[in-house]
PDB file of C-alpha atoms in Angstrom:
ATOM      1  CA  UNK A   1     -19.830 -26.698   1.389  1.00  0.00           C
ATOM      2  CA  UNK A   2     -20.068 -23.608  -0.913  1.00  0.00           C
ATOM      3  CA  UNK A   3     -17.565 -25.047  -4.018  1.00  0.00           C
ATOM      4  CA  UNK A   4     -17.732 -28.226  -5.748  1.00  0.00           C
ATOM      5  CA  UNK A   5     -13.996 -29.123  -5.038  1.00  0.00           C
ATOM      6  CA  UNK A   6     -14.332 -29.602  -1.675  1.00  0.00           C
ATOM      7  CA  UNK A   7     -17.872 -31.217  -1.879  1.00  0.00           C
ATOM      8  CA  UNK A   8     -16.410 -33.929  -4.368  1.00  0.00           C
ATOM      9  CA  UNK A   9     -13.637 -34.588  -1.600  1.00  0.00           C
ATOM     10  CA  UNK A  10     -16.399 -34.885   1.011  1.00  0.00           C
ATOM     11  CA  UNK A  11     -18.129 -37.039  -1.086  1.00  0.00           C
ATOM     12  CA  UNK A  12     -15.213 -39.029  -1.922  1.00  0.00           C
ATOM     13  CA  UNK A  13     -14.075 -39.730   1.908  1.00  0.00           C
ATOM     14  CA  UNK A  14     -17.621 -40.323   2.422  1.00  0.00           C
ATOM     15  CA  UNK A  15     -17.985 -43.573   0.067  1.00  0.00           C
ATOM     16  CA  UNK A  16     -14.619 -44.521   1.795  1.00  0.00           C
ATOM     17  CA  UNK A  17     -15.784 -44.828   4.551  1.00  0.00           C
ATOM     18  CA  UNK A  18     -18.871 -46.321   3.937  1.00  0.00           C
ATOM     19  CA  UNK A  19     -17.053 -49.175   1.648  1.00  0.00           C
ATOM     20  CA  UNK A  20     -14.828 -50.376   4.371  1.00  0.00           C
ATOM     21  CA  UNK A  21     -18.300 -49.893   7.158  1.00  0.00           C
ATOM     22  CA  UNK A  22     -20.200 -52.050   4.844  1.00  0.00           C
ATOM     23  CA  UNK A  23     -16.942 -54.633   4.292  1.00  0.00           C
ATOM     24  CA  UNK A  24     -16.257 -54.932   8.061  1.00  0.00           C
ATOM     25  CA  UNK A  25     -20.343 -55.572   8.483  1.00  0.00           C
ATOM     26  CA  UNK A  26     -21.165 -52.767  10.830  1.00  0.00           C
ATOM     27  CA  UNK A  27     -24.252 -50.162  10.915  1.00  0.00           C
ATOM     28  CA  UNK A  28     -23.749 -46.784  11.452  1.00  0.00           C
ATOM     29  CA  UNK A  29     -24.993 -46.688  14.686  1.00  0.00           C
ATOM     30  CA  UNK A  30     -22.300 -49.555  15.509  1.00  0.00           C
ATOM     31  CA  UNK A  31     -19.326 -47.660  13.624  1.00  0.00           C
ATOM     32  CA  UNK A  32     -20.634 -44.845  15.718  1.00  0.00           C
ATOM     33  CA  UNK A  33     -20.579 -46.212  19.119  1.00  0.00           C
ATOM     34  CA  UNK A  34     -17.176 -47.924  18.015  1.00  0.00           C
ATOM     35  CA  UNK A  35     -15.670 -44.438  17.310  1.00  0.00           C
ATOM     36  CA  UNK A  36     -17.457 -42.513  19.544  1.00  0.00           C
ATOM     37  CA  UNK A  37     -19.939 -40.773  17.714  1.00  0.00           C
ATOM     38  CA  UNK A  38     -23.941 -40.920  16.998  1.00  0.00           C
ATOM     39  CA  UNK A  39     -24.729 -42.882  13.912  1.00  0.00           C
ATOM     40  CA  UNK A  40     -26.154 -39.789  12.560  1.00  0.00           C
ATOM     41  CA  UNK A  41     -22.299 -38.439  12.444  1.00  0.00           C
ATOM     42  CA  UNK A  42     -21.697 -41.381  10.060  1.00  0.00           C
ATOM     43  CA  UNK A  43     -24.384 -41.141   8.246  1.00  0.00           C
ATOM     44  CA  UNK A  44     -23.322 -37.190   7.693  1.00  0.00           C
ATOM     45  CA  UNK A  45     -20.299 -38.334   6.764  1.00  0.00           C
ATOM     46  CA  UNK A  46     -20.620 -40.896   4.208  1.00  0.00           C
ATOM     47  CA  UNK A  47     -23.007 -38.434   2.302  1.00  0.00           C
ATOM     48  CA  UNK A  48     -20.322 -35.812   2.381  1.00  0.00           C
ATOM     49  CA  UNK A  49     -22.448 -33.608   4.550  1.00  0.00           C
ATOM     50  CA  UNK A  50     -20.489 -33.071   7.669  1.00  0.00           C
ATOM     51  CA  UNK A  51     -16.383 -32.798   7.974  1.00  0.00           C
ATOM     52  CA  UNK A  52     -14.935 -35.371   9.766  1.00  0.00           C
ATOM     53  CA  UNK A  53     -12.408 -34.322  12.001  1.00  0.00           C
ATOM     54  CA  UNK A  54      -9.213 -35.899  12.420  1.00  0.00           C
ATOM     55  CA  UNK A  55      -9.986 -38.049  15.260  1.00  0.00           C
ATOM     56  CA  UNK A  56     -13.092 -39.354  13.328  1.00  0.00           C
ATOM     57  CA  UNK A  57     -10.850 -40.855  10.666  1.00  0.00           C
ATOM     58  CA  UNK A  58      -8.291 -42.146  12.610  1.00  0.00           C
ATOM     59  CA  UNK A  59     -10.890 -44.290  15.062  1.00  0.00           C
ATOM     60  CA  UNK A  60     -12.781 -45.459  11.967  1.00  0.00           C
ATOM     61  CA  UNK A  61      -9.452 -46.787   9.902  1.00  0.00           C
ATOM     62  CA  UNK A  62      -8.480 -48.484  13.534  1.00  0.00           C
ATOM     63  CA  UNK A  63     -12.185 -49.868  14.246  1.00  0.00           C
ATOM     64  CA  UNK A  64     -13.007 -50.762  10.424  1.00  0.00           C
ATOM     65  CA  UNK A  65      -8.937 -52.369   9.762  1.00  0.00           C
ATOM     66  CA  UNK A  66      -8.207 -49.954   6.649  1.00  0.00           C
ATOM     67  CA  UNK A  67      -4.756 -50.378   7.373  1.00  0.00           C
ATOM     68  CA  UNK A  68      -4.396 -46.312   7.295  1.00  0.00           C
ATOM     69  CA  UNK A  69      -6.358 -45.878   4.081  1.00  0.00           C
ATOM     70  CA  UNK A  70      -8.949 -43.652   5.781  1.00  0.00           C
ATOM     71  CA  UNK A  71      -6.780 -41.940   8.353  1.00  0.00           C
ATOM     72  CA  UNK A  72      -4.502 -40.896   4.915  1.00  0.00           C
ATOM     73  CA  UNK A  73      -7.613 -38.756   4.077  1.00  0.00           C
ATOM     74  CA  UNK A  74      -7.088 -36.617   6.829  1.00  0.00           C
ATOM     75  CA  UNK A  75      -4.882 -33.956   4.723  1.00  0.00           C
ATOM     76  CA  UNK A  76      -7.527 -34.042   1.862  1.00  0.00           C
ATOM     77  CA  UNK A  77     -10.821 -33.465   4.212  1.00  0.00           C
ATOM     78  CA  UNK A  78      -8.385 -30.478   6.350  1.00  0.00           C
ATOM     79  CA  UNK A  79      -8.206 -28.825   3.101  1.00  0.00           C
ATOM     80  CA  UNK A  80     -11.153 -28.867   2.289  1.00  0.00           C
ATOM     81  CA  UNK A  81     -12.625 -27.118   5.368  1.00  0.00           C
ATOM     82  CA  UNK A  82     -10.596 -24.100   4.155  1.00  0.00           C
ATOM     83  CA  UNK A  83     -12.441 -21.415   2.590  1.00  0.00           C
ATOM     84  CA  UNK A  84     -12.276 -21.482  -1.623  1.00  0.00           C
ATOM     85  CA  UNK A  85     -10.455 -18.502  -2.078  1.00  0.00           C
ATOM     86  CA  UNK A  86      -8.048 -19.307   0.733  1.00  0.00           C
ATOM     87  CA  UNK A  87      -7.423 -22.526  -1.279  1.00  0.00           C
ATOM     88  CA  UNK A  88      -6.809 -20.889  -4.153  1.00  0.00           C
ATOM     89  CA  UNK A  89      -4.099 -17.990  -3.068  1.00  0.00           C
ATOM     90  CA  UNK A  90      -1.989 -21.084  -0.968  1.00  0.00           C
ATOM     91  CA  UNK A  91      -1.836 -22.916  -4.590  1.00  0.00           C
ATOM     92  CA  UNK A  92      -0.833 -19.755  -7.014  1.00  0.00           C
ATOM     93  CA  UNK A  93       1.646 -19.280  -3.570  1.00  0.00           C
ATOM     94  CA  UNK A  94       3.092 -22.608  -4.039  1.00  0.00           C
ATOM     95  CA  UNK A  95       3.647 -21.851  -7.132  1.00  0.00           C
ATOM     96  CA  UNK A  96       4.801 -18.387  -7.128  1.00  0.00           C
ATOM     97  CA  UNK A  97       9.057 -17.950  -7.338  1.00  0.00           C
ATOM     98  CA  UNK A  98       8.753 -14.273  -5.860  1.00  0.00           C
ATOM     99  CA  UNK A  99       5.514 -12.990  -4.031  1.00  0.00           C
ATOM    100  CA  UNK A 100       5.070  -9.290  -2.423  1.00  0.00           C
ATOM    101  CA  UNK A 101       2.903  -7.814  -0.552  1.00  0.00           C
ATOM    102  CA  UNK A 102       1.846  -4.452   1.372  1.00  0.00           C
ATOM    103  CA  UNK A 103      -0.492  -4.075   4.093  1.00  0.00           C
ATOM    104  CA  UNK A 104      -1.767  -1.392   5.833  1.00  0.00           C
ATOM    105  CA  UNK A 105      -4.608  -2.435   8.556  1.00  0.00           C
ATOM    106  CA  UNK A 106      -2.842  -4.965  10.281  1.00  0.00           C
ATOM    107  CA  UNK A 107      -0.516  -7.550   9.654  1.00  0.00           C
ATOM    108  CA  UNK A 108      -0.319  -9.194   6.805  1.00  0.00           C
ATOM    109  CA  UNK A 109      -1.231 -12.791   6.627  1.00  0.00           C
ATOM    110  CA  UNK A 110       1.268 -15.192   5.993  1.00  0.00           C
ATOM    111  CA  UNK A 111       3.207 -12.892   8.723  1.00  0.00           C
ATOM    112  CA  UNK A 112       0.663 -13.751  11.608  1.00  0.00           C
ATOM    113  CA  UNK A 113       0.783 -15.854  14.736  1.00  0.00           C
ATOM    114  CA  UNK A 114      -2.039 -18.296  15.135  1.00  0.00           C
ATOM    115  CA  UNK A 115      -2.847 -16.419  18.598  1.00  0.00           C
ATOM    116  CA  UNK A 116      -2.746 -12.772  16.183  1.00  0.00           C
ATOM    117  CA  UNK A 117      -4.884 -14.468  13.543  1.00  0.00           C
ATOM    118  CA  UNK A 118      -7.533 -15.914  16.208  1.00  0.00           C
ATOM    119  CA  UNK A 119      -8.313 -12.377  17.134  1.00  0.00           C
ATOM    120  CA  UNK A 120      -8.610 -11.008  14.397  1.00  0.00           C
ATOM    121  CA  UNK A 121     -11.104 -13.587  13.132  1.00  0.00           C
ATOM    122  CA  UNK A 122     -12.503 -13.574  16.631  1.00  0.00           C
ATOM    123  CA  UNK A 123     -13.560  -9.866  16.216  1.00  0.00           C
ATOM    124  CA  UNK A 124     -15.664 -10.251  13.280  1.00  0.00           C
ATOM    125  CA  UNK A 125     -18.598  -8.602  12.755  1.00  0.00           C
ATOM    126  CA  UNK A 126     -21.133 -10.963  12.247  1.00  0.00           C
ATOM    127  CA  UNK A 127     -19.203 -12.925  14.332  1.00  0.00           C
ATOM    128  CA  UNK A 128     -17.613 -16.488  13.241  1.00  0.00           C
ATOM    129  CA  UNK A 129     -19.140 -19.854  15.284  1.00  0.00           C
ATOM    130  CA  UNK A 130     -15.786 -20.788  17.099  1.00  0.00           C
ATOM    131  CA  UNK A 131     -15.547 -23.646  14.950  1.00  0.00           C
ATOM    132  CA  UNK A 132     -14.848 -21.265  11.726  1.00  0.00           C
ATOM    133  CA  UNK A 133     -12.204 -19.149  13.965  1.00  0.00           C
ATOM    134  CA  UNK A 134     -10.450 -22.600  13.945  1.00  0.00           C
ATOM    135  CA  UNK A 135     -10.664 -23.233  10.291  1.00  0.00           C
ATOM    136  CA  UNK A 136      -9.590 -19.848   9.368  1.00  0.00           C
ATOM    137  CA  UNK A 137      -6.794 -19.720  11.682  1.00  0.00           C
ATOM    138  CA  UNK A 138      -5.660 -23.326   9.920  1.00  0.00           C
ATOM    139  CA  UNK A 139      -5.627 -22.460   6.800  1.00  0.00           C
ATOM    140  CA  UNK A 140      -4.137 -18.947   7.323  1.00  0.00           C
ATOM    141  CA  UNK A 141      -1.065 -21.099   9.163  1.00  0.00           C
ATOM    142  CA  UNK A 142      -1.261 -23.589   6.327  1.00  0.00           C
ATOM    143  CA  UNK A 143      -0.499 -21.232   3.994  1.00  0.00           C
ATOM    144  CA  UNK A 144       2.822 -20.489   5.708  1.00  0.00           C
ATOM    145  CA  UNK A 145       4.359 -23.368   4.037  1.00  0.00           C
ATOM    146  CA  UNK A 146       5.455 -21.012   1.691  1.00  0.00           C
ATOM    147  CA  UNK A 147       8.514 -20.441   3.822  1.00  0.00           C
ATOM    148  CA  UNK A 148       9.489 -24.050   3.427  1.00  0.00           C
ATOM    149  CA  UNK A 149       9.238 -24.828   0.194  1.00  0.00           C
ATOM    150  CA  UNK A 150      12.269 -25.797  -2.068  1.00  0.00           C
ATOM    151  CA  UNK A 151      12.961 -23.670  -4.053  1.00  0.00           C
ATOM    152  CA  UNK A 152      13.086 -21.038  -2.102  1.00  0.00           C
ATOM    153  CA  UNK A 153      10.784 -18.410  -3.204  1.00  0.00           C
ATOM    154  CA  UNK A 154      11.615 -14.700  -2.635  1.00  0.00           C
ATOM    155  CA  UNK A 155       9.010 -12.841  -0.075  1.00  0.00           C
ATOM    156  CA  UNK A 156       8.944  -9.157   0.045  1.00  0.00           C
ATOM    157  CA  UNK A 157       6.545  -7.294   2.730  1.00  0.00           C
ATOM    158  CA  UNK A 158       6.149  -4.441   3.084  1.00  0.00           C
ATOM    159  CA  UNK A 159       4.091  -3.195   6.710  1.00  0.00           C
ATOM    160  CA  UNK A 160       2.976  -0.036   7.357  1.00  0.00           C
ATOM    161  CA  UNK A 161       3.976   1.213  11.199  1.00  0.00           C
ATOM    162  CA  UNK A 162       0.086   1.641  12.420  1.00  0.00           C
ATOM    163  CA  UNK A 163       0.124  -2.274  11.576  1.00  0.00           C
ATOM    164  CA  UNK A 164       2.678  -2.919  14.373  1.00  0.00           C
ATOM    165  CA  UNK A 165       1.653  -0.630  17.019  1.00  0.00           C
ATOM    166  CA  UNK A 166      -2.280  -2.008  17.195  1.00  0.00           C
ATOM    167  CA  UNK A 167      -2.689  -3.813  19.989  1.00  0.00           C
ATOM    168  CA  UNK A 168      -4.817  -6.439  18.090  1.00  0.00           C
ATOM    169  CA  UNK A 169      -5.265  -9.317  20.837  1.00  0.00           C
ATOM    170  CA  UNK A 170      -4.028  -7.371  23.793  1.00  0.00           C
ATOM    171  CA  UNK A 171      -0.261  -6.485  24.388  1.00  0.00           C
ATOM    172  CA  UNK A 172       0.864  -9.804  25.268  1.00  0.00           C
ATOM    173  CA  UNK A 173      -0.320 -11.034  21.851  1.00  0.00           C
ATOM    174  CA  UNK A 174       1.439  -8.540  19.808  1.00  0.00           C
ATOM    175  CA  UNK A 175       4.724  -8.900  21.484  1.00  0.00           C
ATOM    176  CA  UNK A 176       4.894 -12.248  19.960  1.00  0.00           C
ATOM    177  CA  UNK A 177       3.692 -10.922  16.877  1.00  0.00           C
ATOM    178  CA  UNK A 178       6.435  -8.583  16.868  1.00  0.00           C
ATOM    179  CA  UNK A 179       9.041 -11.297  17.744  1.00  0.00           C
ATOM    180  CA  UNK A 180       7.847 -13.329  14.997  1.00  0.00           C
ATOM    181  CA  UNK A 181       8.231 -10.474  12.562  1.00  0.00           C
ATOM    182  CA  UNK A 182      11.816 -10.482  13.667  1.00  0.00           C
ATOM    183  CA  UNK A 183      12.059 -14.173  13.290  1.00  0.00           C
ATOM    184  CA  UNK A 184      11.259 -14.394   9.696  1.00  0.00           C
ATOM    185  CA  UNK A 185      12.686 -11.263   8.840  1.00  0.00           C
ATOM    186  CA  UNK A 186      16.176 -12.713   9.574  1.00  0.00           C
ATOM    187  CA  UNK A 187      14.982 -15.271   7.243  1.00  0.00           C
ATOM    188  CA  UNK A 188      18.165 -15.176   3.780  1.00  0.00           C
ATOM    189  CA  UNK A 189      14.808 -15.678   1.599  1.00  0.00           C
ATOM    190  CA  UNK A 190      12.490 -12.880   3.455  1.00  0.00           C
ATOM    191  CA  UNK A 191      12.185  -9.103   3.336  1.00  0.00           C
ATOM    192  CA  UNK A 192      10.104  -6.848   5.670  1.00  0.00           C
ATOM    193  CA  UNK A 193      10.137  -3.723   5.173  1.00  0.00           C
ATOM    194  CA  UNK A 194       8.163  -0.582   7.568  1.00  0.00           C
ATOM    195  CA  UNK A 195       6.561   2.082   5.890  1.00  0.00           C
ATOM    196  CA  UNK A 196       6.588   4.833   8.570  1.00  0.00           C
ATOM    197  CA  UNK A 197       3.908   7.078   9.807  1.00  0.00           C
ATOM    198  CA  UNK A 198       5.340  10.103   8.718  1.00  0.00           C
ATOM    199  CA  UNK A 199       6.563   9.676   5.334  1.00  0.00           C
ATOM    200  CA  UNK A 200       4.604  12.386   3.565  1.00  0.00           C
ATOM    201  CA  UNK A 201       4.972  10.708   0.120  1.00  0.00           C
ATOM    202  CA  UNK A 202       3.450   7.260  -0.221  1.00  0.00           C
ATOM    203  CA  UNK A 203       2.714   5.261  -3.434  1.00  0.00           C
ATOM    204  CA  UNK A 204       0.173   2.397  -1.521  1.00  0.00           C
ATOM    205  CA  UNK A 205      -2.583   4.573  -0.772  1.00  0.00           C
ATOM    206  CA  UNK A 206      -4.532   3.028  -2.891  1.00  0.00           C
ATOM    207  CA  UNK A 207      -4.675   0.039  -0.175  1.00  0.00           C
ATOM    208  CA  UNK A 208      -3.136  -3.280   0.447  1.00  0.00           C
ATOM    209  CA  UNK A 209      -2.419  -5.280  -2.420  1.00  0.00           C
ATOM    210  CA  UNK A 210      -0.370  -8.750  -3.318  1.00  0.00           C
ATOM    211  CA  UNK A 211       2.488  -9.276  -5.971  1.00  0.00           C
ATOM    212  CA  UNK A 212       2.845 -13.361  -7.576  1.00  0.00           C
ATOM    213  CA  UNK A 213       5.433 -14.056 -10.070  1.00  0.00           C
ATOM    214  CA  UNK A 214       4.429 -17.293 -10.867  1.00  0.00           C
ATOM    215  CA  UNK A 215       7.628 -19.984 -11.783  1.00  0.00           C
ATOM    216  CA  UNK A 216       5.855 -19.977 -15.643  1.00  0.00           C
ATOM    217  CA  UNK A 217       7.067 -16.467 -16.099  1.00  0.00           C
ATOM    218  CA  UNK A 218       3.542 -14.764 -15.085  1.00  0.00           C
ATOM    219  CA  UNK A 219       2.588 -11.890 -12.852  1.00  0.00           C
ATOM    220  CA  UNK A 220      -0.746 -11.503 -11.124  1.00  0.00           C
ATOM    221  CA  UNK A 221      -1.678  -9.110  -8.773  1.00  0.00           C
ATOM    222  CA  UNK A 222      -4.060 -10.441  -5.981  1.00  0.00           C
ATOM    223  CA  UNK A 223      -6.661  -7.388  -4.512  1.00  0.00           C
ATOM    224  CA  UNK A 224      -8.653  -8.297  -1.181  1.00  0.00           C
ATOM    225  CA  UNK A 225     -11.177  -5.575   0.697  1.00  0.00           C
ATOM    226  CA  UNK A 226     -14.507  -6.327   2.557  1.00  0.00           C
ATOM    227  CA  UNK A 227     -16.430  -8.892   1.523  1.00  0.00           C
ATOM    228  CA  UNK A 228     -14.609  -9.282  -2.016  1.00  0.00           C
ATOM    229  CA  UNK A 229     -11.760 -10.467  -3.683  1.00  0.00           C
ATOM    230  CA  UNK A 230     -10.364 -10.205  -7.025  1.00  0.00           C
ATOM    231  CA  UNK A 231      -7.301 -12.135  -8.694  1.00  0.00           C
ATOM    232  CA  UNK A 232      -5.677  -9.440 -11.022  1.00  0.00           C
ATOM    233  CA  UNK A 233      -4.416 -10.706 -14.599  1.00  0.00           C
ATOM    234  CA  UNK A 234      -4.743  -8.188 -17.233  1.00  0.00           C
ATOM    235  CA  UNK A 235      -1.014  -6.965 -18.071  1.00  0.00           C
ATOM    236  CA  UNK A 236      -1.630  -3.291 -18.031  1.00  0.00           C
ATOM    237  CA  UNK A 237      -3.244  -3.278 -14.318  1.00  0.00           C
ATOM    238  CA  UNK A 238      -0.638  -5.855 -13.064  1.00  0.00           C
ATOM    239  CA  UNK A 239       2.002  -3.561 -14.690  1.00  0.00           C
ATOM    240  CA  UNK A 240       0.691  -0.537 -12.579  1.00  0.00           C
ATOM    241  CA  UNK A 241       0.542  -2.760  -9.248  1.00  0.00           C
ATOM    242  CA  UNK A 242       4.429  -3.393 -10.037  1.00  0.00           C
ATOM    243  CA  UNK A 243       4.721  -0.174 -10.634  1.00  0.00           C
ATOM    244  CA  UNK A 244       3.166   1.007  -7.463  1.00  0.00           C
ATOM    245  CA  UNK A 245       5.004  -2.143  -5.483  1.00  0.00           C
ATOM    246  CA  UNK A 246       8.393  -0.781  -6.216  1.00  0.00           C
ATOM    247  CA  UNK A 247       7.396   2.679  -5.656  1.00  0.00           C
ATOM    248  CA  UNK A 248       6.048   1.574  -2.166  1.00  0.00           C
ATOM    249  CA  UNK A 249       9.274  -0.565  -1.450  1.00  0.00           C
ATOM    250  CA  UNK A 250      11.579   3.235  -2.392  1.00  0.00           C
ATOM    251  CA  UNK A 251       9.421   4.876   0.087  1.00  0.00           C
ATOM    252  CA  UNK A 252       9.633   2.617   2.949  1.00  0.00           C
ATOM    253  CA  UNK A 253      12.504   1.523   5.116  1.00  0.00           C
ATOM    254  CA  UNK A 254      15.191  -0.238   4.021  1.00  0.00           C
ATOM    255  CA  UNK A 255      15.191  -4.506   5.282  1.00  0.00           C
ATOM    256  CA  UNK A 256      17.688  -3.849   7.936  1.00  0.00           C
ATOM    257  CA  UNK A 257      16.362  -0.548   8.884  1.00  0.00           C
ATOM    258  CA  UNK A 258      13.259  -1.693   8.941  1.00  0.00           C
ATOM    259  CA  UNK A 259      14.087  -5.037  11.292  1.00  0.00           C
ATOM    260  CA  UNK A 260      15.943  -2.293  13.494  1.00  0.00           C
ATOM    261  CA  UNK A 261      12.377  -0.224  13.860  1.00  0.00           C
ATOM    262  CA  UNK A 262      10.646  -3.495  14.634  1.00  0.00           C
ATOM    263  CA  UNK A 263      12.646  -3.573  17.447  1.00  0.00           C
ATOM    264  CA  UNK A 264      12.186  -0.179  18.892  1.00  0.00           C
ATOM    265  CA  UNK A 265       8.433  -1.039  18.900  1.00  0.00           C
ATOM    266  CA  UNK A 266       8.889  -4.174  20.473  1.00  0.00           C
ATOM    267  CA  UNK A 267      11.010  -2.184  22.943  1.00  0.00           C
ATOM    268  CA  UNK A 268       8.353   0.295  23.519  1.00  0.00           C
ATOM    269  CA  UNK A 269       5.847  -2.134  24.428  1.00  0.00           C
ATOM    270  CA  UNK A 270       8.397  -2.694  28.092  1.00  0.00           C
TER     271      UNK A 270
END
């Protein structure tokens, strides 16, 4: 693991599960044949090298009688196979009592399908071992439990039309994308908004940027590109991203309008 958070949860699961191995008197290799897995698995685990998967913890509270103690891990140890800076974003999201965003390459993230998100992570370049598609893929849907929460946090997005005409995944996959769109968009607590093609004015292009007005009062602005990404504080260049975000949501179509255009595209695809 690349941050210390998650390696202290590893770590933490890890003595765990070795406490209750040791209690019920087993080896590794014998917890490992129990659970189906090579004793080198357990000995991974329980130095908070490897990431036990879901099924590993649930077998080894059954086989070891932890009464659910290990299998309640399972949340901690999924969140920690998410990328840092994923992490991060999904907890100033949480907290966040109106978040915007604009996108203008492809669909923006909390928007996506799993199948949508898949490809795009599947066309990487280098390209992702399919065990990292999966992780990314779970924590990009984790993060969608944004649209849950209580309060209800206001979500503003604004898409440009290019975003929902690439075929990203084949046509099949974007018609669901599209449907989804059209699902959340209905949504009393969600916004989507098109900027079209042919607007010759256009205040985002700049790039794709994120909005997070935190329930404490604050605003951050959130800037992702490549291989970096920056979490934007200082007032004066959060008070230009506002600046641009309203400009961007003038220019682009109106919620309903916008809904209505999703449509046509979703039409056009036959």
């Amino acid at each position: 693991m690349e941050d210390e958070e998650a390696a202290a949860v590893l770590k933490a699961v890890g003595r765990q599960v070795k406490a209750w191995r040791e209690a019920a008197g087993l080896t590794q290799s014998e917890l490992g044949a129990a659970i189906g897995y090579g004793g080198e698995m357990v000995s991974s685990v329980e130095r908070g090298r490897r990431v036990p998967k879901p099924e590993f913890l649930d077998a080894a509270d059954e086989v070891l009688g932890a009464g659910g103690k290990v299998a309640a891990m399972k949340r901690d140890v999924e969140e920690a196979r998410y990328p840092k800076k994923v992490r991060d974003l999904a907890k100033l999201e949480a907290e966040s009592a109106e978040l915007g965003a604009y996108d203008n390459h492809q669909i923006y993230g909390l928007l996506q399908t799993p199948e949508y998100a898949r490809e795009l992570y599947a066309m990487r370049s280098p390209a992702y071992a399919e065990d990292e598609i999966e992780s990314h893929v779970a924590a990009r849907m984790a993060r969608q439990a944004v649209f849950e929460r209580t309060p209800r946090p206001l979500l503003v997005f604004v898409q440009e039309e290019v975003t929902l005409r690439r075929p990203i995944g084949g046509r099949m996959v974007l018609r669901r994308q599209l449907e989804h769109l059209l699902e959340v968009g209905k949504l009393r607590h969600v916004a989507i908004q098109v900027m079209p093609t042919e607007r010759d004015e256009h205040a985002g292009m700049g790039g794709p940027f994120q909005l997070l007005k935190l329930r404490d009062g604050k605003t951050l602005g959130h800037w992702e590109a490549q291989l970096h990404s920056r979490l934007i504080s200082d007032p004066k260049e959060v008070q230009i991203l506002e600046m641009r975000y309203g400009m961007i949501r003038a220019q682009a179509l109106p919620p309903r309008e916008s809904l209505a255009f999703i449509e046509k595209v979703l039409g056009d695809l036959g």
